Coordinates of C-alpha atoms in Angstrom, one line a residue:
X1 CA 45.6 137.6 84.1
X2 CA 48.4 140.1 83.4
X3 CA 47.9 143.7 82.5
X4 CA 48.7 143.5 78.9
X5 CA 47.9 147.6 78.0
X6 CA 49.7 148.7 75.6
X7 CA 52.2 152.0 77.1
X8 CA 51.6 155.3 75.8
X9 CA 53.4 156.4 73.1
X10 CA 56.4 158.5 75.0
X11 CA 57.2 155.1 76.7
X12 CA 58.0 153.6 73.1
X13 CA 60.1 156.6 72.3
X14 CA 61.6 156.0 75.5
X15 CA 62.6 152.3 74.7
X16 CA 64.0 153.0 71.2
X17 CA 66.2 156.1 71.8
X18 CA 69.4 156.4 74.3
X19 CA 67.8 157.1 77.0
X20 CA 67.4 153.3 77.6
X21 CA 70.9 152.6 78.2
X22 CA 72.6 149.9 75.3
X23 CA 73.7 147.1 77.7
X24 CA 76.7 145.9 75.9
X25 CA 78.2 149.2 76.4
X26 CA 79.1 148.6 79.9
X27 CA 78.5 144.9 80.7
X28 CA 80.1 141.6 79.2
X29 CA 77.4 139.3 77.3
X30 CA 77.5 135.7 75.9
X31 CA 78.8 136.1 73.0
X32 CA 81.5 137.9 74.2
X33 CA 82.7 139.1 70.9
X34 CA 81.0 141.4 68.4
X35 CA 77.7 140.1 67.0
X36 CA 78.7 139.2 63.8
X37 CA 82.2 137.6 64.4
X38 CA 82.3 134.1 64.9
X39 CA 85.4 132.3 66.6
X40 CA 84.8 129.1 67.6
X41 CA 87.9 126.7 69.1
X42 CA 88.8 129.8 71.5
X43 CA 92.7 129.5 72.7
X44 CA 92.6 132.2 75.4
X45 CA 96.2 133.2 76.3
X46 CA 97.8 136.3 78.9
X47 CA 100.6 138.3 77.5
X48 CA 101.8 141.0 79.2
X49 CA 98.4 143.0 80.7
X50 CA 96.3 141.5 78.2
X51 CA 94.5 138.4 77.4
X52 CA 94.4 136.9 73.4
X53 CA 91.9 135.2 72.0
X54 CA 93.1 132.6 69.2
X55 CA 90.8 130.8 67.5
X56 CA 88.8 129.1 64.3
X57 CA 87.2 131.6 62.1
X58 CA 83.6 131.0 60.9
X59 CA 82.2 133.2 58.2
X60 CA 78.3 134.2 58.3
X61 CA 77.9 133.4 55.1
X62 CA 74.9 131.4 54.9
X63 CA 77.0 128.5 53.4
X64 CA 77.6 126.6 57.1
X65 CA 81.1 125.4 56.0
X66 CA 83.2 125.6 59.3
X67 CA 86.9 127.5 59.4
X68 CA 86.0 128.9 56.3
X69 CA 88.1 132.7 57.1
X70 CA 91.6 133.8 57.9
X71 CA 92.7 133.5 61.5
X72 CA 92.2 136.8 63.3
X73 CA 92.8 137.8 66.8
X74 CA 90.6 139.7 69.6
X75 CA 92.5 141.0 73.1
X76 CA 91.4 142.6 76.2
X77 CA 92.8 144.3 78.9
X78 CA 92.7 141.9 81.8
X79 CA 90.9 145.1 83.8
X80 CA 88.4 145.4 81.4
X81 CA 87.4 142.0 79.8
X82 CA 84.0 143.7 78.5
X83 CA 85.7 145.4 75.6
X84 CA 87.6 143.8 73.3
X85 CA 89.7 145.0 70.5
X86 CA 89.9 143.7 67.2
X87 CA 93.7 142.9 66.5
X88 CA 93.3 141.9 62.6
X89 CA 94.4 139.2 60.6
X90 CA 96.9 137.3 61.9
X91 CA 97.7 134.7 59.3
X92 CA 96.2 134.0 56.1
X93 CA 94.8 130.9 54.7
X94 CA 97.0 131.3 51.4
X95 CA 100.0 131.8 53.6
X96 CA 100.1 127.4 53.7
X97 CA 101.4 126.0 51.3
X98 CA 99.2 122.9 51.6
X99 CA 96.3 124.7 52.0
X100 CA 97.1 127.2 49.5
X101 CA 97.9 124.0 46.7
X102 CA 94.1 122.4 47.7
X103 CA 92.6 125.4 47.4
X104 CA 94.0 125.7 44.0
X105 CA 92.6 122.3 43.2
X106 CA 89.3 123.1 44.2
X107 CA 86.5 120.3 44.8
X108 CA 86.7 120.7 48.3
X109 CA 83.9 122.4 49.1
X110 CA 83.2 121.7 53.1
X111 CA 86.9 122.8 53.6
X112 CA 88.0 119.7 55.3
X113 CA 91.7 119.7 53.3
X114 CA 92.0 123.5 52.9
X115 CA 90.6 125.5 55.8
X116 CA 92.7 126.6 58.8
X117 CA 91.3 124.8 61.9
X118 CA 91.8 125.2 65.2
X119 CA 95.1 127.1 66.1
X120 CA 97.0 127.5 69.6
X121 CA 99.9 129.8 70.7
X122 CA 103.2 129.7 72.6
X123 CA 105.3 132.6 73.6
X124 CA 109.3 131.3 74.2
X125 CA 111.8 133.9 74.5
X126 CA 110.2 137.0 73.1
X127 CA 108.7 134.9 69.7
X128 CA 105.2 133.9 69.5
X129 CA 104.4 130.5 68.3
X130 CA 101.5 129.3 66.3
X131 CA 100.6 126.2 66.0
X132 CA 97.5 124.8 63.3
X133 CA 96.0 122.2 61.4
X134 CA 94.0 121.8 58.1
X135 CA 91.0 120.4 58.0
X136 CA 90.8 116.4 58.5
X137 CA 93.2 116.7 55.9
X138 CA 97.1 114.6 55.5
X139 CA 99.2 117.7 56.1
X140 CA 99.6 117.2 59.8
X141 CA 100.5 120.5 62.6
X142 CA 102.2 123.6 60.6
X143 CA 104.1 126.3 62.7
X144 CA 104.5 129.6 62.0
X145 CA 106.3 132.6 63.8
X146 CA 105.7 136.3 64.9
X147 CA 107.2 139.1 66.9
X148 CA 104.2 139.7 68.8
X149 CA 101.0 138.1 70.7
X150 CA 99.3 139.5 67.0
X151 CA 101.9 138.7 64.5
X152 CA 102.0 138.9 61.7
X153 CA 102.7 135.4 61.6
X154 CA 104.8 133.7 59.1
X155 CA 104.8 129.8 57.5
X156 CA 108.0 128.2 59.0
X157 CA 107.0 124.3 58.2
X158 CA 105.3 121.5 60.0
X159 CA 105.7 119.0 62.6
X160 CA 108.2 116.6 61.7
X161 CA 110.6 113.6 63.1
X162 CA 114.0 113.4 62.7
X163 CA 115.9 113.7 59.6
X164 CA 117.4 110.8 61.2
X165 CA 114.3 108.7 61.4
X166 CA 113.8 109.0 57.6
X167 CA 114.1 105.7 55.9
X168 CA 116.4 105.3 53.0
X169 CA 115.1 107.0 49.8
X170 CA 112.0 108.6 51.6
X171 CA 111.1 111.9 49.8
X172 CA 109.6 114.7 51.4
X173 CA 107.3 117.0 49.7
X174 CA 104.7 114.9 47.8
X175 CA 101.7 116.9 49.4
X176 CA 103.2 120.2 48.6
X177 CA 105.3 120.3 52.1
X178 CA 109.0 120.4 52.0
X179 CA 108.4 118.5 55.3
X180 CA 106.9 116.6 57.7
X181 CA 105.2 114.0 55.7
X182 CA 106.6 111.4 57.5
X183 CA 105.6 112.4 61.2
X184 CA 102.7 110.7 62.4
X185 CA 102.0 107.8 60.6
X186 CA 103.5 109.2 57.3
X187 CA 100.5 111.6 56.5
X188 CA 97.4 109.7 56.2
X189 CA 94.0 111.9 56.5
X190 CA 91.5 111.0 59.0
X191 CA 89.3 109.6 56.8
X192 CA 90.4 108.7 53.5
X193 CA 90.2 105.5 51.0
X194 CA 92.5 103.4 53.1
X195 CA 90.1 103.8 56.1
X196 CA 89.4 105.8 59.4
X197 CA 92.4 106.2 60.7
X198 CA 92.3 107.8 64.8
X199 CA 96.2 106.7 65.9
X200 CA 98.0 109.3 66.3
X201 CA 96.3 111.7 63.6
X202 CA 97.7 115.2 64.4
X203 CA 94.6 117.7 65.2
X204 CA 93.8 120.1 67.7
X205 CA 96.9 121.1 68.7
X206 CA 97.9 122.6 72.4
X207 CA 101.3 124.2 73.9
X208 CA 102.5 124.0 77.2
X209 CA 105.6 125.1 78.1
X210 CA 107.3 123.5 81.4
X211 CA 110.8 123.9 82.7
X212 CA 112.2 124.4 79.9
X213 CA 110.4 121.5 77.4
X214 CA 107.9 122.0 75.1
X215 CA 105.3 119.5 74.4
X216 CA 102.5 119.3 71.6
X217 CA 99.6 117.7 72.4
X218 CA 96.7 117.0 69.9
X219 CA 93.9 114.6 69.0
X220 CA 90.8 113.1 67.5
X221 CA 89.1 110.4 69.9
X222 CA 92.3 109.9 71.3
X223 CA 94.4 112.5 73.1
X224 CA 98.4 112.1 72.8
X225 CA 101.8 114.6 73.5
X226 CA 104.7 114.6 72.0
X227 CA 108.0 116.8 73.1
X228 CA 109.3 119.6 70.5
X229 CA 113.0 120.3 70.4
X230 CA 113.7 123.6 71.8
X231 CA 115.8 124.6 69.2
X232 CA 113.6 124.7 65.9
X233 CA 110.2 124.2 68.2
X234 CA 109.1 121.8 65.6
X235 CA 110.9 118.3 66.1
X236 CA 109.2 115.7 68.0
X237 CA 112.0 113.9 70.5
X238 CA 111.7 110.5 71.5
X239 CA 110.2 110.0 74.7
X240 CA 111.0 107.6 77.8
X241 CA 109.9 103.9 75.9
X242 CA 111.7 105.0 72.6
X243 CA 108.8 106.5 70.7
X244 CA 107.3 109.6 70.0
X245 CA 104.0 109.8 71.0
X246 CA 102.6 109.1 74.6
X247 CA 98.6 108.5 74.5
X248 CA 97.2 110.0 77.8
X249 CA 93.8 109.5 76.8
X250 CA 92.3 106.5 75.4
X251 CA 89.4 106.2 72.8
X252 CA 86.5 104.0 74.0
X253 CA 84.0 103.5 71.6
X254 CA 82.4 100.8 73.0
X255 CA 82.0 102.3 76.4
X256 CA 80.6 105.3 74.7
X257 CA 78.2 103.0 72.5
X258 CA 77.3 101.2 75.9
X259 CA 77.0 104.6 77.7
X260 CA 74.9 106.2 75.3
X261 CA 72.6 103.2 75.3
X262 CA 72.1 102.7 79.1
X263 CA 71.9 107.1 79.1
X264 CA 74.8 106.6 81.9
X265 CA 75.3 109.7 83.1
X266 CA 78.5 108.7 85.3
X267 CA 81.4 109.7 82.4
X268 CA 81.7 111.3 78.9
X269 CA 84.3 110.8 76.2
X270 CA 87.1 112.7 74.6
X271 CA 86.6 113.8 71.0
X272 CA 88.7 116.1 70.1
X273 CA 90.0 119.5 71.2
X274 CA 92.6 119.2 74.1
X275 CA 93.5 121.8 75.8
X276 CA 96.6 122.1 78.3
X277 CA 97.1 124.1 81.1
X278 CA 99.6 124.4 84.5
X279 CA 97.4 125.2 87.4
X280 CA 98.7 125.1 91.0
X281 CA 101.6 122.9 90.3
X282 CA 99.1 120.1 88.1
X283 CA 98.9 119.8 84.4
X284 CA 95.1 120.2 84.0
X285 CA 93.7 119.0 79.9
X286 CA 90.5 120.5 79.2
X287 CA 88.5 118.6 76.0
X288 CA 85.4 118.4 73.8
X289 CA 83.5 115.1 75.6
X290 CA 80.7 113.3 74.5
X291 CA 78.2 111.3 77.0
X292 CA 74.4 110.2 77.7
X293 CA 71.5 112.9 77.8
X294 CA 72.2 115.2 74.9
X295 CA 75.9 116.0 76.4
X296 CA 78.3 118.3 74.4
X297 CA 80.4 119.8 76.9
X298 CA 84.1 121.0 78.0
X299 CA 85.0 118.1 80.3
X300 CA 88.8 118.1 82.2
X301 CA 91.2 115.8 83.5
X302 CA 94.4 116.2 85.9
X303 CA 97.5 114.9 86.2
X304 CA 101.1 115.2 88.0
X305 CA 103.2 115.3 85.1
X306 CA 102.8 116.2 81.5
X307 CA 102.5 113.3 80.2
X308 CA 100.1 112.1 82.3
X309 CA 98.8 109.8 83.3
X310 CA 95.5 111.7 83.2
X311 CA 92.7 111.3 85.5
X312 CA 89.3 112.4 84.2
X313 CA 87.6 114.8 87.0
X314 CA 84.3 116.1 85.6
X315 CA 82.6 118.9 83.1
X316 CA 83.3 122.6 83.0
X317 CA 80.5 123.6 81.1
X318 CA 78.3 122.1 78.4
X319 CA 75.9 123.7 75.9
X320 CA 72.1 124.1 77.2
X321 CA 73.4 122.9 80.5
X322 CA 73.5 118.9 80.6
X323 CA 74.0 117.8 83.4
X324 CA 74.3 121.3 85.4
X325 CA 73.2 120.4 89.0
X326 CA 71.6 117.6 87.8
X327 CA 69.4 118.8 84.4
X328 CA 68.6 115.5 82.2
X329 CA 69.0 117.3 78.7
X330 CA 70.4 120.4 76.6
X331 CA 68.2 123.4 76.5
X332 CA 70.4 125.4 73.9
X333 CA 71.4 124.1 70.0
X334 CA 74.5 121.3 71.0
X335 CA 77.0 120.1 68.4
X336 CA 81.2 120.3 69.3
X337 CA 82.5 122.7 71.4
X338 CA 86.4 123.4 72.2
X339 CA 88.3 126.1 74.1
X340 CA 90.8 126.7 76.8
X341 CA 91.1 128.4 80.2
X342 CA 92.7 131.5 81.8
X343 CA 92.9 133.6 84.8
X344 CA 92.8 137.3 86.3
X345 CA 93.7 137.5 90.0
X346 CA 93.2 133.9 91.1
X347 CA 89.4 133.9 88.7
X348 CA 89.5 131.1 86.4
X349 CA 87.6 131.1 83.0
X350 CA 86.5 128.6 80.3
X351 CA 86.4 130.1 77.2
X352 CA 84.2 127.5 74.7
X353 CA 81.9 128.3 71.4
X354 CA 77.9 128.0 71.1
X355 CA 76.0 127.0 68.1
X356 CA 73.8 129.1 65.6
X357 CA 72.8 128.9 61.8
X358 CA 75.1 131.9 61.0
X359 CA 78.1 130.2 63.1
X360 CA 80.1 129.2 66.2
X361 CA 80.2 132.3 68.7
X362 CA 82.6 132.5 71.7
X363 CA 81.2 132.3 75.0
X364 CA 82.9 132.0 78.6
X365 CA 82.5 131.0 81.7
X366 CA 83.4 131.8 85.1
X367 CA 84.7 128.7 86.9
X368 CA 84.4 127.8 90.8
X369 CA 87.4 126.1 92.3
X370 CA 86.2 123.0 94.6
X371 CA 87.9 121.9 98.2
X372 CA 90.5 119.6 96.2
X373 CA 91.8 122.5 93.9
X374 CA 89.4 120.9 91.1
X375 CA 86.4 122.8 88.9
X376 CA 82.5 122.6 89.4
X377 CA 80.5 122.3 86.0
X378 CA 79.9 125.8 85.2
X379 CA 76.4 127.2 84.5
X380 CA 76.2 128.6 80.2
X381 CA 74.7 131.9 80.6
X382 CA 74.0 135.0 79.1
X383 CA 76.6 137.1 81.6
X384 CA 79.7 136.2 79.8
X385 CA 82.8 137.6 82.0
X386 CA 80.0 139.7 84.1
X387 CA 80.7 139.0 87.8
X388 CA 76.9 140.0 88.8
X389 CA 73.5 139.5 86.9
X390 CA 72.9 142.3 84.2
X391 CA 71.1 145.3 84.6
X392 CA 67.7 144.7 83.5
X393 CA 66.8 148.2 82.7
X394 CA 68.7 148.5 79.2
X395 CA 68.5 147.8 75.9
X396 CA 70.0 143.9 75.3
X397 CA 70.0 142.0 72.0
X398 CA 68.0 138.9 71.6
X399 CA 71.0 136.7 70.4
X400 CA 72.1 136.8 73.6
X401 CA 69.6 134.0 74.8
X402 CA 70.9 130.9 76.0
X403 CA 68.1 128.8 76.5
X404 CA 65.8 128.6 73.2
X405 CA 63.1 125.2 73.4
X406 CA 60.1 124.4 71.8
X407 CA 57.0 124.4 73.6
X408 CA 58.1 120.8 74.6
X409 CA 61.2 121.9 76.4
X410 CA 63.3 120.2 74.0
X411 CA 66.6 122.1 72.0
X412 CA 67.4 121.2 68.3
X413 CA 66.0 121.2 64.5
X414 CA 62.2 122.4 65.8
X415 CA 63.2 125.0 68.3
X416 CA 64.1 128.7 67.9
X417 CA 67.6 129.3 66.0
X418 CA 70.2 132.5 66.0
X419 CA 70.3 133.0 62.6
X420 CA 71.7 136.5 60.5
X421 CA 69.5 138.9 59.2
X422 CA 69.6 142.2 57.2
X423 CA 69.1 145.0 60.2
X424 CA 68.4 148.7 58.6
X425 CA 71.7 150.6 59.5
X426 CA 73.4 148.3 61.5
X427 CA 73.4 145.9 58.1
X428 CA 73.8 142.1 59.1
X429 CA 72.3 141.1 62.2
X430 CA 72.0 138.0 64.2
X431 CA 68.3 137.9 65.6
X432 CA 66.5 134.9 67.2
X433 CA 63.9 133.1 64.4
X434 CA 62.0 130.5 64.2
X435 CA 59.7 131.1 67.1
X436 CA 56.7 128.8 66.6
X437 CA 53.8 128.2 69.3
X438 CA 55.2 127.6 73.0
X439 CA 58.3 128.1 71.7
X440 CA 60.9 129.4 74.6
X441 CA 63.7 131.8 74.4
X442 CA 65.4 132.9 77.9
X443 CA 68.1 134.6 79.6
X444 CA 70.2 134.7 82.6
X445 CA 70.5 136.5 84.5
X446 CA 69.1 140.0 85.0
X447 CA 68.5 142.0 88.4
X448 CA 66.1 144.0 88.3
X449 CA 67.0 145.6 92.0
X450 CA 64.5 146.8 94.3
X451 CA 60.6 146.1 93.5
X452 CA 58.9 149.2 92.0
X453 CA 55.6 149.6 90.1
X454 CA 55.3 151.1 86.8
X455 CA 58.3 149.0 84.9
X456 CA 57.5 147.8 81.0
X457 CA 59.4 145.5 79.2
X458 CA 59.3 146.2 75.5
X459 CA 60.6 143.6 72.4
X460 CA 61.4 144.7 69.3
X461 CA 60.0 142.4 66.4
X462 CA 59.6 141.8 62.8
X463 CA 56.5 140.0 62.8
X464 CA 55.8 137.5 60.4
X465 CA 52.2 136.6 62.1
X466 CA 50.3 138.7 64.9
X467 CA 50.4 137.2 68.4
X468 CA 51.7 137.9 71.5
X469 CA 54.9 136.9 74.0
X470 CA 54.4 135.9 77.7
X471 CA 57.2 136.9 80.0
X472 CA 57.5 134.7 82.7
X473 CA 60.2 134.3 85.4
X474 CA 62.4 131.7 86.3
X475 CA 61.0 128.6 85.2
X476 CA 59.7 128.6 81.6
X477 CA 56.6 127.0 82.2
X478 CA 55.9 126.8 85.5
X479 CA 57.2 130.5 86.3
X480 CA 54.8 133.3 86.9
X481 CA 53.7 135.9 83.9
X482 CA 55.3 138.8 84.9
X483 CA 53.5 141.0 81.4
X484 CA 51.7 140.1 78.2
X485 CA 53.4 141.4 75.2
X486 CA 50.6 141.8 72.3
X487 CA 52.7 141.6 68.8
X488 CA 50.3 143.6 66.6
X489 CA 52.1 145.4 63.9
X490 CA 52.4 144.8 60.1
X491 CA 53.8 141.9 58.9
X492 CA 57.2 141.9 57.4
X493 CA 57.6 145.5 59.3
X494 CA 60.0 145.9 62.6
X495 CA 58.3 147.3 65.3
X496 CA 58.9 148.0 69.1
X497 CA 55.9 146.0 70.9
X498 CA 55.5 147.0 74.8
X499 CA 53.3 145.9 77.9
X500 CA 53.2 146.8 81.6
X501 CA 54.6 144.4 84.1
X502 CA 54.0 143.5 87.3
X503 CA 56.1 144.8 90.3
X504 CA 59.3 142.9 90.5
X505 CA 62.7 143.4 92.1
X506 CA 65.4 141.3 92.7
X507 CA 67.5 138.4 90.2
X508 CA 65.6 136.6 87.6
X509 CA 66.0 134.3 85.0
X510 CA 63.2 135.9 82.1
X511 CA 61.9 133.7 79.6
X512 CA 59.5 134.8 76.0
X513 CA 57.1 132.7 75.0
X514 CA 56.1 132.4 71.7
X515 CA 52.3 132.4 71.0
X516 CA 51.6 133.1 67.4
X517 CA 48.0 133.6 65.9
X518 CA 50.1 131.9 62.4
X519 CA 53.2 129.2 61.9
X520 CA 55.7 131.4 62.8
X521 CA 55.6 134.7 65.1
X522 CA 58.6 136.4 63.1
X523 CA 62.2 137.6 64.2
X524 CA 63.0 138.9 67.6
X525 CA 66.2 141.6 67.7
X526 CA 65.7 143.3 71.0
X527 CA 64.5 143.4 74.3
X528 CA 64.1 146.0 76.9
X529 CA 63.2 146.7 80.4
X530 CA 62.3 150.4 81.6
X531 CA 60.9 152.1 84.6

């Protein structure tokens, strides 16, 4: 049985006041961003001695309606990629004219024809580029332009075929755009009376720019590129056969169905999301894919040209870690997840989002090239960009967990959530709730150096029941107790709860374990390690 005494009381003073270090001060965490800014669909692009982060916008509202804010922008300096620097908004919802009309309207109240979705950015001679769609809606991929990797962007038009291709008496502008209803299969929404409609339907966009072309690709279950004239950056050109479009990947919902059923773990499927990079001479497309086993995961392909054809090669990462070296199913929330890759001095990253009630946070992470200049399936951790494990003797916020279970070991509705909660003077909050009996909430990595005697670990709480929180190490339920935390205080009060630990040194995953004396053990903000 652990020691589970409770430390005196200048060890609690200790653990609340600076002289336990704040973590995020000097380390990189998953999320990466500020606590309370959510910006899923991460577009992650190098301009100058910085790195951009474009992106969805997610409010923490409590209303769960994705893409709901204005795009805004985060940078970094590619020698520091711990601190980044809020760059503003960069382009406003009411800046479309489509968005701005169906806004008007109202009635659309999960934002899926009037809320800006996932952007992407290309720099060509000096101008910045941005590229966007709305919602699941008819208006197809808008542009807009800036000066600078920040903007401020301004509405130019949309994608659009040649005036050229127009048949006689067509007339633009019957969805509030002075162009580009034509393009694409004249404008049809995803899903609208006429049907589900997948061909060709312009979302996700992604830029590459390649000796001197520029091609658009974009998708929903199936991935296609077009090539933009040079000149206005907006004008799809006919490619080799005499169309438009080139599909380089292929929607295969009955393989999926068949995969799903027979949990085949060999492949996963494109959804949406693409995202194009030039890597060592190959044209590598990163994606949101879908497979067996509880699979949501940024999966890649390669090919030799830019239009493909594309060769599917394996997952970068995927939320609660399908499939990492072999695990059978997620151990975080799952749900779609998009981003692209960069690099600093020859390190590659994947930047992709997580899931929590309040919204979709940006996570990354670092990549490991194999022998054939491919990627292994990265593990989703609590590091972020940080190249070693985090200093266990700070102060670390409990949203930074990336493995919350219930005391089965399964992820979803019945397991602990990240949700948004009012936190004295720092106001909003995201905390981890919901922690029921067995439930698991754990991190990776910490090092907690050389083995000494005397260390506590100490959790700050607002209980909503008495109980108490095992610490164990490495293995949620097989790993040893390491201390005993007894959760004693007032309910509905936050309070810092402590308990000696055993000697330990060296790298650790930690897990919490719940075990409330009631339904619910409360909220958990904080956690600590001293000496």
């Amino acid at each position: 049985m652990v020691d589970s005494a409770t430390p005196p009381d200048e060890w609690k003073e200790k653990m609340s006041t600076t002289q336990v270090p704040d973590g995020t001060l000097t380390a990189s965490i998953n999320p990466f961003l500020p606590a309370t800014e959510y910006i899923p669909d991460g577009e992650p692009h190098v301009f100058g001695d910085r790195v951009y982060v474009y992106g969805s916008h997610d409010l923490a509202d409590g209303t769960a309606v994705m893409c709901a804010g204005d795009y805004v922008c985060y940078s970094a300096a590619l020698t520091d990629l711990a601190r980044w620097r809020y760059e503003g908004v960069i382009f406003r919802r009411d800046q479309d004219p489509f968005a701005r009309m169906m806004t008007a309207r109202g009635g659309d109240r999960m934002g899926m024809k009037s809320h800006l979705f996932a952007p992407d950015v290309v720099e060509i001679d000096g101008k910045y580029y941005l590229y966007y769609g709305i919602g699941l809606s008819e208006s197809g991929i808008a542009m807009a332009v800036g000066d600078s990797p920040i903007g401020p962007f301004e509405y130019v038009g949309r994608v659009r075929y040649p005036e050229s291709e127009k048949p006689s008496g067509w007339s633009d502008g019957k969805d509030g755009l002075a162009d580009g209803d034509m393009a694409f299969f004249g404008g049809r929404a995803a899903i609208s009376r006429r049907g589900v409609r997948f061909k060709e339907y312009p979302y996700d966009p992604s830029l590459l720019l390649h000796d001197g072309r520029l091609f658009l690709y974009f998708g929903l279950l199936n991935c296609y590129v077009v090539e933009l004239d040079l000149r206005d950056k907006r004008t799809v050109l006919k490619n080799e056969s005499g169309g438009y479009a080139t599909q380089v990947v292929r929607a295969r919902p009955l393989k999926l169905a068949s995969d799903l059923l027979r949990k085949s773990r060999v492949d996963a499927h494109f959804v949406n999301g693409p995202s194009i990079r030039e890597i060592d001479g190959r044209f590598v497309l990163s994606y949101y894919a879908l497979g067996s086993g509880g699979f949501n995961g940024m999966y890649y392909a390669i090919a030799d040209a830019p239009q493909g054809s594309f060769t599917p090669m394996g997952p970068l990462v995927s939320l609660g870690n399908a499939r990492f070296h072999g695990q059978l199913a997620p151990t975080d929330h799952t749900g779609n997840i998009h981003g692209g890759m960069f690099s600093v001095d020859g390190q590659w990253y994947q930047i992709y989002h997580r899931q929590t009630k309040a919204g979709r946070s940006a996570c990354v992470a670092p990549l490991t090239r194999t022998a054939d200049g491919g990627f292994e399936q990265a593990e989703h951790t609590s590091m972020g960009f940080s190249a070693h494990p985090l200093d266990a003797f700070c102060r670390w916020p409990a949203y930074m967990a990336c493995h919350l279970t219930n005391s089965r070991g399964v992820s979803g509705k019945n397991s602990p959530i990240i949700d948004h909660r009012a936190y004295g003077a720092e106001g909003e909050f995201p905390v981890v709730s919901r922690l029921r009996a067995g439930d698991v909430i754990g991190y990776k990595y910490f090092d907690f150096g050389d083995s000494v005697a005397g260390s506590h670990v100490s959790l700050e709480v607002n209980p909503a029941s008495r109980g108490r929180v095992d610490v164990r190490l490495d293995d949620p339920f097989r790993g040893p107790v390491v201390a005993v935390v007894d959760v004693d205080g007032r309910i509905g009060e936050p309070g810092l709860f402590s308990a000696t630990m055993k000697a330990i040194g060296g790298v650790h995953a930690v897990y919490l374990v719940a075990r409330p004396e009631g339904e619910d053990l409360g909220d958990l903000s904080y956690l600590a390690f001293g000496r």
